Tab-separated table of C-alpha atoms in Angstrom:
chain	number	residue	atom	x	y	z
U	1	MET	CA	-8.400	1.985	-12.351
U	2	ARG	CA	-5.155	3.351	-13.696
U	3	SER	CA	-4.087	6.335	-11.468
U	4	LYS	CA	-2.072	9.248	-12.532
U	5	THR	CA	0.288	8.953	-9.649
U	6	LEU	CA	3.089	7.559	-11.879
U	7	LEU	CA	5.564	9.911	-13.281
U	8	LEU	CA	5.796	10.148	-17.081
U	9	ALA	CA	6.816	7.088	-18.723
U	10	SER	CA	9.390	8.886	-20.841
U	11	MET	CA	11.255	9.790	-17.625
U	12	LEU	CA	11.609	6.100	-16.509
U	13	LEU	CA	14.084	3.643	-17.918
U	14	SER	CA	14.337	-0.059	-17.274
U	15	ALA	CA	14.111	-0.961	-13.616
U	16	HIS	CA	17.320	-2.843	-14.120
U	17	THR	CA	19.404	0.198	-15.119
U	18	GLN	CA	17.508	3.093	-13.455
U	19	ALA	CA	17.590	4.065	-9.824
U	20	VAL	CA	14.176	4.056	-8.092
U	21	SER	CA	13.497	7.180	-6.084
U	22	LEU	CA	11.257	7.400	-3.031
U	23	GLU	CA	8.707	9.428	-4.985
U	24	GLU	CA	8.636	6.876	-7.864
U	25	SER	CA	8.271	4.084	-5.241
U	26	VAL	CA	5.295	5.773	-3.514
U	27	ALA	CA	3.699	6.410	-6.921
U	28	TYR	CA	3.881	2.788	-7.930
U	29	ALA	CA	2.668	1.572	-4.529
U	30	ILE	CA	-0.427	3.834	-4.649
U	31	ASP	CA	-1.266	2.458	-8.117
U	32	TYR	CA	-0.439	-1.131	-7.002
U	33	SER	CA	-2.106	-1.248	-3.520
U	34	PRO	CA	-5.201	-3.521	-3.034
U	35	GLU	CA	-6.188	-1.446	-0.102
U	36	ILE	CA	-6.566	1.711	-2.129
U	37	LEU	CA	-8.214	-0.090	-4.963
U	38	ALA	CA	-10.813	-1.383	-2.439
U	39	GLN	CA	-11.473	2.024	-1.002
U	40	TYR	CA	-11.765	3.507	-4.467
U	41	SER	CA	-14.274	1.004	-5.250
U	42	ARG	CA	-16.208	1.800	-2.012
U	43	TYR	CA	-16.049	5.460	-2.913
U	44	GLN	CA	-17.540	4.816	-6.496
U	45	SER	CA	-20.188	2.534	-4.963
U	46	VAL	CA	-21.344	5.402	-2.681
U	47	VAL	CA	-21.434	7.837	-5.484
U	48	ARG	CA	-23.673	5.578	-7.448
U	49	ASP	CA	-25.976	5.163	-4.495
U	50	GLY	CA	-26.339	8.921	-4.480
U	51	ASP	CA	-27.169	8.952	-8.275
U	52	ALA	CA	-29.754	6.209	-7.540
U	53	ALA	CA	-31.277	8.327	-4.748
U	54	SER	CA	-31.464	11.442	-6.991
U	55	GLY	CA	-33.555	9.444	-9.415
U	56	ASP	CA	-36.498	9.708	-6.924
U	57	TYR	CA	-36.776	13.411	-8.055
U	58	LEU	CA	-37.580	12.284	-11.544
U	59	PRO	CA	-40.896	10.944	-12.897
U	60	GLN	CA	-41.386	7.212	-12.354
U	61	ALA	CA	-42.909	5.306	-15.367
U	62	ASN	CA	-44.240	1.706	-15.061
U	63	LEU	CA	-45.669	-0.321	-17.866
U	64	TYR	CA	-47.803	-3.352	-17.036
U	65	GLY	CA	-49.070	-6.215	-19.053
U	66	ALA	CA	-50.835	-9.447	-18.612
U	67	ILE	CA	-52.588	-12.167	-20.544
U	68	GLY	CA	-54.264	-15.452	-19.385
U	69	TYR	CA	-57.330	-17.681	-18.921
U	70	GLN	CA	-60.514	-16.281	-17.166
U	71	GLY	CA	-63.449	-18.276	-15.860
U	72	THR	CA	-66.439	-16.798	-14.106
U	73	ARG	CA	-69.002	-18.448	-11.674
U	74	TYR	CA	-72.022	-17.329	-9.719
U	75	ASP	CA	-72.288	-17.922	-6.012
U	76	SER	CA	-74.222	-21.211	-6.784
U	77	ASP	CA	-70.952	-22.480	-8.385
U	78	ASN	CA	-72.719	-22.525	-11.821
U	79	TYR	CA	-70.787	-21.079	-14.786
U	80	ILE	CA	-72.388	-18.009	-16.519
U	81	ASP	CA	-74.501	-19.183	-19.419
U	82	SER	CA	-72.879	-17.343	-22.305
U	83	GLY	CA	-71.695	-18.270	-25.773
U	84	ASP	CA	-68.138	-18.899	-24.547
U	85	ARG	CA	-67.788	-19.144	-20.649
U	86	ASN	CA	-63.947	-19.667	-20.989
U	87	GLU	CA	-62.348	-16.506	-22.037
U	88	THR	CA	-58.795	-15.119	-22.689
U	89	ARG	CA	-58.186	-12.006	-20.634
U	90	SER	CA	-55.623	-9.352	-21.376
U	91	GLU	CA	-54.524	-6.157	-19.705
U	92	LEU	CA	-52.190	-3.397	-20.602
U	93	GLY	CA	-51.536	-0.417	-18.433
U	94	LEU	CA	-49.066	2.559	-18.114
U	95	ARG	CA	-48.533	4.429	-14.768
U	96	VAL	CA	-46.513	7.678	-14.530
U	97	SER	CA	-45.987	9.345	-11.187
U	98	GLN	CA	-44.140	12.329	-10.035
U	99	LEU	CA	-43.182	12.715	-6.443
U	100	LEU	CA	-44.296	16.118	-4.985
U	101	PHE	CA	-43.659	15.822	-1.306
U	102	ASP	CA	-42.462	13.106	1.071
U	103	GLY	CA	-41.547	14.894	4.155
U	104	PHE	CA	-38.206	15.932	2.745
U	105	GLY	CA	-37.059	12.307	3.084
U	106	THR	CA	-35.660	12.152	-0.460
U	107	SER	CA	-33.687	15.332	-0.202
U	108	ALA	CA	-32.231	14.387	3.233
U	109	ASN	CA	-31.291	10.936	1.791
U	110	ILE	CA	-29.551	12.571	-1.199
U	111	ASP	CA	-27.599	14.876	1.237
U	112	ARG	CA	-26.696	11.913	3.438
U	113	LEU	CA	-25.215	10.051	0.517
U	114	THR	CA	-23.457	13.280	-0.808
U	115	TYR	CA	-21.775	13.528	2.641
U	116	GLU	CA	-20.865	9.790	2.756
U	117	ALA	CA	-19.384	9.928	-0.850
U	118	GLU	CA	-17.247	12.848	0.062
U	119	ALA	CA	-16.161	11.209	3.333
U	120	GLU	CA	-15.279	8.079	1.350
U	121	ARG	CA	-13.157	10.233	-1.048
U	122	LEU	CA	-11.281	11.750	1.905
U	123	THR	CA	-10.854	8.366	3.302
U	124	LEU	CA	-9.263	7.350	0.037
U	125	ILE	CA	-6.786	10.154	0.231
U	126	SER	CA	-6.082	9.203	3.926
U	127	ARG	CA	-5.400	5.608	2.723
U	128	ALA	CA	-2.944	6.974	0.120
U	129	GLU	CA	-1.246	8.882	2.980
U	130	ASN	CA	-0.896	5.848	5.025
U	131	VAL	CA	0.354	3.650	2.106
U	132	SER	CA	2.939	6.389	1.316
U	133	LEU	CA	4.210	6.273	4.815
U	134	ASP	CA	4.539	2.544	4.664
U	135	VAL	CA	6.614	2.827	1.584
U	136	VAL	CA	8.621	5.631	3.133
U	137	ARG	CA	9.352	3.414	6.045
U	138	ILE	CA	10.410	0.314	4.014
U	139	TYR	CA	12.462	2.544	1.586
U	140	LEU	CA	14.465	4.037	4.497
U	141	ASP	CA	14.802	0.669	6.191
U	142	LEU	CA	16.234	-0.701	2.975
U	143	LEU	CA	18.684	2.184	2.616
U	144	LYS	CA	19.699	1.794	6.324
U	145	ALA	CA	20.044	-2.072	5.892
U	146	GLN	CA	22.271	-1.418	3.009
U	147	THR	CA	24.548	0.920	4.860
U	148	LEU	CA	24.615	-1.291	7.863
U	149	LEU	CA	25.621	-4.190	5.632
U	150	GLU	CA	28.398	-2.069	4.314
U	151	LEU	CA	29.481	-1.336	7.725
U	152	SER	CA	29.448	-5.021	8.650
U	153	GLU	CA	31.477	-5.856	5.482
U	154	ARG	CA	34.022	-3.256	6.505
U	155	ASN	CA	34.162	-4.598	9.934
U	156	VAL	CA	34.892	-8.065	8.754
U	157	ARG	CA	37.652	-6.860	6.469
U	158	GLU	CA	39.313	-4.853	9.318
U	159	HIS	CA	39.203	-7.909	11.676
U	160	GLN	CA	40.557	-10.203	8.843
U	161	GLU	CA	43.499	-7.848	8.338
U	162	ILE	CA	44.238	-7.918	12.129
U	163	TYR	CA	43.888	-11.662	12.027
U	164	GLN	CA	46.490	-11.880	9.191
U	165	ASP	CA	48.756	-9.538	10.970
U	166	VAL	CA	48.633	-11.651	14.183
U	167	PHE	CA	48.960	-14.819	12.259
U	168	ASP	CA	52.068	-13.570	10.531
U	169	LYS	CA	53.596	-12.558	13.899
U	170	LYS	CA	52.681	-15.849	15.312
U	171	GLN	CA	54.565	-17.574	12.468
U	172	LYS	CA	57.598	-15.527	13.407
U	173	GLY	CA	57.210	-16.314	17.134
U	174	LEU	CA	56.232	-12.573	17.991
U	175	SER	CA	52.634	-13.359	19.083
U	176	SER	CA	50.938	-15.963	21.285
U	177	ASN	CA	48.314	-18.638	20.484
U	178	SER	CA	45.961	-16.735	22.822
U	179	ASP	CA	46.165	-13.585	20.729
U	180	LEU	CA	45.426	-15.690	17.526
U	181	ALA	CA	42.569	-17.385	19.330
U	182	GLN	CA	41.143	-14.018	20.513
U	183	ILE	CA	41.150	-12.377	17.020
U	184	SER	CA	39.688	-15.645	15.508
U	185	ALA	CA	36.751	-15.311	17.839
U	186	ARG	CA	36.279	-11.649	16.969
U	187	VAL	CA	36.343	-12.429	13.196
U	188	ALA	CA	33.673	-15.160	13.639
U	189	THR	CA	31.560	-12.611	15.637
U	190	ALA	CA	31.938	-9.956	12.840
U	191	GLN	CA	31.080	-12.592	10.135
U	192	SER	CA	27.979	-13.573	12.074
U	193	SER	CA	26.882	-9.936	12.223
U	194	LEU	CA	27.390	-9.783	8.551
U	195	ILE	CA	25.099	-12.754	7.826
U	196	SER	CA	22.487	-11.113	10.058
U	197	ALA	CA	22.784	-7.870	8.155
U	198	GLN	CA	22.342	-9.684	4.890
U	199	ASN	CA	19.313	-11.609	6.010
U	200	ASN	CA	17.647	-8.357	7.307
U	201	LEU	CA	18.241	-6.798	3.869
U	202	TYR	CA	16.705	-9.759	1.974
U	203	ASP	CA	13.641	-9.580	4.256
U	204	LEU	CA	13.268	-5.922	3.560
U	205	GLN	CA	13.484	-6.437	-0.148
U	206	ALA	CA	10.624	-8.834	0.005
U	207	GLN	CA	8.565	-6.494	1.999
U	208	PHE	CA	9.250	-3.657	-0.731
U	209	LEU	CA	8.271	-5.972	-3.437
U	210	ARG	CA	4.910	-6.726	-1.657
U	211	LEU	CA	4.107	-3.046	-1.174
U	212	VAL	CA	5.459	-1.452	-4.286
U	213	GLY	CA	5.212	-4.294	-6.810
U	214	LYS	CA	8.659	-4.015	-8.068
U	215	THR	CA	12.221	-5.037	-7.009
U	216	PRO	CA	14.167	-2.286	-5.264
U	217	THR	CA	17.064	-1.147	-7.466
U	218	ASP	CA	19.685	1.446	-6.673
U	219	LEU	CA	17.777	3.303	-4.032
U	220	VAL	CA	18.862	6.911	-3.422
U	221	TYR	CA	18.705	8.810	-0.201
U	222	PRO	CA	15.608	10.993	-0.234
U	223	ILE	CA	15.641	14.828	0.192
U	224	PHE	CA	12.420	16.568	1.286
U	225	ASP	CA	11.430	20.269	1.544
U	226	GLN	CA	12.483	21.254	5.133
U	227	GLY	CA	10.238	24.324	4.801
U	228	LEU	CA	7.201	22.049	4.989
U	229	LEU	CA	8.032	21.021	8.489
U	230	PRO	CA	6.354	22.967	11.242
U	231	SER	CA	8.232	25.347	13.670
U	232	SER	CA	6.700	23.845	16.860
U	233	VAL	CA	4.443	21.049	18.035
U	234	ASP	CA	1.514	23.451	18.410
U	235	VAL	CA	1.741	24.512	14.814
U	236	ALA	CA	2.041	20.841	13.877
U	237	LYS	CA	-1.180	20.028	15.824
U	238	SER	CA	-3.095	22.883	14.335
U	239	GLN	CA	-2.291	21.997	10.752
U	240	ALA	CA	-3.041	18.373	11.406
U	241	ILE	CA	-6.509	19.218	12.764
U	242	ASN	CA	-7.280	21.587	9.893
U	243	ASN	CA	-5.792	19.418	7.033
U	244	HIS	CA	-5.920	15.778	7.981
U	245	PRO	CA	-8.324	14.046	5.537
U	246	GLU	CA	-9.216	11.377	8.064
U	247	LEU	CA	-10.565	13.939	10.481
U	248	LYS	CA	-12.531	15.755	7.694
U	249	ALA	CA	-14.056	12.355	6.670
U	250	ALA	CA	-15.128	11.762	10.264
U	251	MET	CA	-16.796	15.141	10.314
U	252	LEU	CA	-18.680	14.323	7.100
U	253	ASP	CA	-19.747	11.049	8.499
U	254	LEU	CA	-21.432	13.009	11.420
U	255	ASP	CA	-23.052	15.225	8.939
U	256	ALA	CA	-24.396	12.254	7.040
U	257	ALA	CA	-25.741	10.624	10.247
U	258	ARG	CA	-27.708	13.812	11.045
U	259	LYS	CA	-29.235	13.608	7.472
U	260	GLU	CA	-30.113	10.046	8.189
U	261	VAL	CA	-32.192	11.191	11.154
U	262	ARG	CA	-33.971	13.715	8.931
U	263	ARG	CA	-34.660	11.070	6.294
U	264	GLU	CA	-36.328	8.843	8.906
U	265	LYS	CA	-38.448	11.749	10.188
U	266	GLY	CA	-39.872	11.943	6.630
U	267	ASP	CA	-42.132	9.141	7.406
U	268	TYR	CA	-44.037	11.365	9.883
U	269	TYR	CA	-45.477	13.320	6.784
U	270	PRO	CA	-47.740	12.210	3.986
U	271	GLU	CA	-46.373	11.246	0.628
U	272	VAL	CA	-47.924	13.262	-2.202
U	273	LYS	CA	-47.748	12.256	-5.809
U	274	LEU	CA	-49.233	13.359	-9.165
U	275	GLU	CA	-50.211	10.159	-11.098
U	276	LEU	CA	-51.195	9.521	-14.680
U	277	VAL	CA	-52.772	6.087	-15.257
U	278	ALA	CA	-53.912	4.614	-18.574
U	279	ASN	CA	-55.390	1.140	-18.878
U	280	LYS	CA	-56.518	-1.106	-21.754
U	281	THR	CA	-58.305	-4.439	-21.189
U	282	ASP	CA	-59.984	-7.036	-23.149
U	283	ASP	CA	-62.669	-9.547	-21.911
U	284	VAL	CA	-62.475	-8.470	-18.284
U	285	GLY	CA	-65.236	-9.098	-15.695
U	286	ASN	CA	-67.150	-11.434	-18.065
U	287	GLN	CA	-67.715	-8.550	-20.382
U	288	SER	CA	-66.624	-9.332	-23.907
U	289	GLY	CA	-64.781	-6.637	-25.839
U	290	LYS	CA	-62.213	-4.052	-25.127
U	291	ASP	CA	-62.315	-1.382	-22.369
U	292	GLU	CA	-60.010	1.713	-22.095
U	293	ASP	CA	-59.678	4.280	-19.370
U	294	ALA	CA	-57.249	7.022	-18.342
U	295	ARG	CA	-56.997	9.287	-15.316
U	296	ILE	CA	-54.673	11.847	-13.816
U	297	MET	CA	-54.904	12.204	-10.022
U	298	LEU	CA	-53.258	13.756	-6.994
U	299	THR	CA	-52.656	10.978	-4.572
U	300	VAL	CA	-51.810	11.295	-0.858
U	301	ASP	CA	-50.430	8.277	1.129
U	302	TYR	CA	-50.282	8.741	4.932
U	303	ASP	CA	-49.411	6.149	7.532
U	304	ILE	CA	-51.631	6.814	10.455
U	305	PHE	CA	-50.117	4.081	12.562
U	306	ASN	CA	-47.272	1.640	11.686
U	307	GLY	CA	-46.598	0.027	15.056
U	308	PHE	CA	-44.202	2.761	16.229
U	309	SER	CA	-41.665	1.635	13.463
U	310	THR	CA	-41.017	5.264	12.463
U	311	ASN	CA	-40.303	6.269	16.032
U	312	SER	CA	-37.848	3.311	16.398
U	313	ARG	CA	-36.005	4.086	13.273
U	314	VAL	CA	-35.624	7.884	14.197
U	315	GLU	CA	-34.214	6.825	17.562
U	316	SER	CA	-31.879	4.285	15.985
U	317	SER	CA	-30.492	6.947	13.526
U	318	ALA	CA	-30.112	9.485	16.459
U	319	TRP	CA	-27.964	6.950	18.283
U	320	ARG	CA	-25.835	6.595	15.049
U	321	VAL	CA	-25.355	10.341	15.247
U	322	GLU	CA	-23.845	9.932	18.792
U	323	GLU	CA	-21.662	7.079	17.388
U	324	ALA	CA	-20.373	9.291	14.686
U	325	ARG	CA	-19.783	12.140	17.024
U	326	ALA	CA	-17.689	9.840	19.343
U	327	ILE	CA	-15.815	8.550	16.247
U	328	ARG	CA	-14.914	12.174	15.233
U	329	LEU	CA	-13.758	12.841	18.749
U	330	ARG	CA	-11.719	9.719	18.858
U	331	THR	CA	-10.172	10.506	15.431
U	332	GLU	CA	-9.258	14.075	16.588
U	333	ARG	CA	-7.410	12.730	19.651
U	334	GLU	CA	-5.574	10.068	17.583
U	335	ILE	CA	-4.334	12.657	15.207
U	336	GLU	CA	-3.104	14.929	18.021
U	337	GLU	CA	-1.494	11.932	19.628
U	338	GLY	CA	0.226	10.845	16.362
U	339	THR	CA	1.501	14.399	15.710
U	340	GLN	CA	2.835	14.751	19.239
U	341	LEU	CA	4.656	11.348	18.935
U	342	ALA	CA	6.050	12.232	15.509
U	343	TRP	CA	7.122	15.604	16.732
U	344	ASN	CA	8.791	14.138	19.913
U	345	ALA	CA	10.693	11.549	17.729
U	346	TYR	CA	11.909	14.183	15.233
U	347	ASP	CA	13.030	16.652	17.982
U	348	MET	CA	14.889	14.091	20.131
U	349	LEU	CA	16.488	12.312	17.274
U	350	GLU	CA	17.727	15.659	15.974
U	351	ARG	CA	19.601	16.227	19.382
U	352	GLN	CA	20.893	12.599	19.388
U	353	LYS	CA	22.414	12.942	15.879
U	354	GLY	CA	24.977	15.527	17.035
U	355	LEU	CA	25.989	13.554	20.160
U	356	LEU	CA	26.432	10.301	18.222
U	357	GLN	CA	28.397	12.063	15.501
U	358	GLN	CA	30.739	13.215	18.343
U	359	ASN	CA	30.799	9.637	19.562
U	360	VAL	CA	31.882	8.295	16.144
U	361	ASP	CA	34.619	10.918	15.921
U	362	SER	CA	35.985	10.249	19.474
U	363	ALA	CA	35.753	6.461	19.018
U	364	LYS	CA	37.704	6.734	15.830
U	365	ILE	CA	40.500	8.805	17.264
U	366	ALA	CA	40.757	6.407	20.235
U	367	GLU	CA	40.980	3.464	17.806
U	368	LEU	CA	43.827	5.025	15.902
U	369	GLY	CA	45.685	5.903	19.151
U	370	TYR	CA	45.245	2.242	20.388
U	371	ILE	CA	46.495	0.851	17.080
U	372	GLN	CA	49.735	3.098	17.283
U	373	GLN	CA	50.217	2.286	20.929
U	374	PHE	CA	49.796	-1.615	20.217
U	375	GLN	CA	52.442	-1.361	17.589
U	376	VAL	CA	54.969	-0.108	20.123
U	377	GLY	CA	53.842	-2.536	22.836
U	378	ARG	CA	51.953	-0.060	25.029
U	379	ARG	CA	48.427	-1.595	24.281
U	380	SER	CA	47.245	-5.207	24.157
U	381	LEU	CA	45.491	-6.764	21.233
U	382	LEU	CA	42.283	-6.859	23.361
U	383	ASP	CA	42.337	-3.130	23.645
U	384	VAL	CA	42.649	-2.762	19.875
U	385	LEU	CA	39.768	-5.108	19.232
U	386	ASP	CA	37.487	-3.397	21.864
U	387	ALA	CA	38.304	-0.118	20.288
U	388	LYS	CA	37.290	-1.393	16.765
U	389	VAL	CA	34.043	-2.700	18.239
U	390	GLU	CA	33.402	0.619	19.773
U	391	VAL	CA	33.853	2.366	16.523
U	392	PHE	CA	31.619	-0.152	14.742
U	393	LEU	CA	28.821	0.313	17.299
U	394	ALA	CA	29.209	4.071	17.291
U	395	ARG	CA	28.797	4.115	13.466
U	396	ARG	CA	25.855	1.823	13.533
U	397	ASN	CA	24.047	3.904	16.313
U	398	TYR	CA	24.619	6.962	14.144
U	399	VAL	CA	23.304	5.315	11.020
U	400	ASN	CA	20.189	4.074	12.835
U	401	THR	CA	19.442	7.554	14.270
U	402	GLN	CA	20.079	9.259	10.961
U	403	TYR	CA	17.483	7.154	9.195
U	404	ASP	CA	15.113	7.091	12.133
U	405	HIS	CA	15.306	11.038	12.163
U	406	THR	CA	14.463	11.117	8.472
U	407	LEU	CA	11.563	8.717	8.907
U	408	ALA	CA	10.322	10.888	11.837
U	409	ALA	CA	10.070	13.891	9.554
U	410	TYR	CA	8.018	11.912	7.105
U	411	ARG	CA	5.915	10.665	9.963
U	412	LEU	CA	5.348	14.235	11.115
U	413	LEU	CA	4.240	15.147	7.507
U	414	ASN	CA	1.873	12.158	7.412
U	415	ALA	CA	0.440	13.087	10.860
U	416	MET	CA	-0.361	16.486	9.397
U	417	GLY	CA	-2.035	14.991	6.213
U	418	MET	CA	0.668	16.370	4.032
U	419	LEU	CA	2.815	13.473	3.014
U	420	THR	CA	1.835	12.915	-0.460
U	421	TYR	CA	1.917	16.697	-0.951
U	422	ALA	CA	5.467	16.793	0.320
U	423	LEU	CA	6.427	13.932	-1.995
U	424	ARG	CA	4.838	15.768	-4.994
U	425	ILE	CA	2.612	12.946	-5.694
U	426	GLU	CA	-0.429	14.006	-7.880
U	427	HIS	CA	-3.602	12.175	-7.250
U	428	PRO	CA	-5.986	11.207	-10.195
U	429	ASP	CA	-8.690	13.616	-11.183
U	430	GLU	CA	-11.240	11.223	-9.905
U	431	TRP	CA	-9.870	11.581	-6.367
U	432	GLN	CA	-9.929	15.380	-6.470
U	433	GLU	CA	-13.457	16.002	-7.372
U	434	SER	CA	-16.054	16.437	-4.613
U	435	LYS	CA	-19.095	14.462	-5.384
């Protein structure tokens, strides 16, 4: 299956020279995902099951043929006295039957499979939503890791500059060994943080390759349509309940379970068929020569007693209805919970961003002041180093919150079942057709 989620090939240059946007990454991942391929296969399988069930509405034709040895004996174990007591028997027959009535079992089974196919189609869309969110998360984590790596590199450079300054003063007898040891320790700590940031970036690149199927190159900060975000948590929950494909699939599974009950109840009724039978035989029943017969008949097949098997199957399918109802209820609650959590994260991180920006600005002002005071002997080296650490931590906290806030927005769209729509990802025609 080659989906249409990829953008036009003419718009894409080589991965080595072209930046990979979030939308392109999601499109590649949907096309590359084994999970989505498995679900698509499951969907197609159920569609074919429905086609097979619909075949019961059509006439059924069966051709029968047989040839072999025939010997006949009386009760006294004596062979019949005839010219040739060992005969070659042959049979050829054709049976054509048309189902007229089976207690509505066939129609109920077709309806059941129709509901199941539609549920699998919606589950496929839900899988695409979840894969999209996974890609969004790893994409933003990569951008965040790159930003934090740049902050760590900057932090190392600034500490190395201070080290060089203190070292020069030490050479001139203007600084002590303790100051040099102190800045040396801070440089080592900054370099250790840089290595950790590099390792984190490499790990995320490996995860991106696993999800998307290509190496991340020149990622760009994504911009989404803010107008798609709900105005309140109640609006978000309402849209989630009305739009989420996973909940729609659970509701269709419940409908399918009800149709299964109706299918099993079909065995309480007789099966009525119209049959056309034609036979041609040769040397049958110790009668030499050919025999031909044909008949058209209305047949009725009715189980008067089958050991209560039908009752048990009906009760079993009724319990599956209760199971499907419970799953639908659980799915609705999970969607409401996911929407609430995503809204909480988005709302709270929005508030934090402003405060953390103030923290960065204030920490930077304090750092500059400490440096000026250190130069005139009013601050110690330790004060300056602590101020630099404060600025670094403030910037790191702001970066973390900024990317987490963006991810929370995408999580909210995912909880509402609208993430691929927000990313302008077009699903293949096979996904959009209701079967």
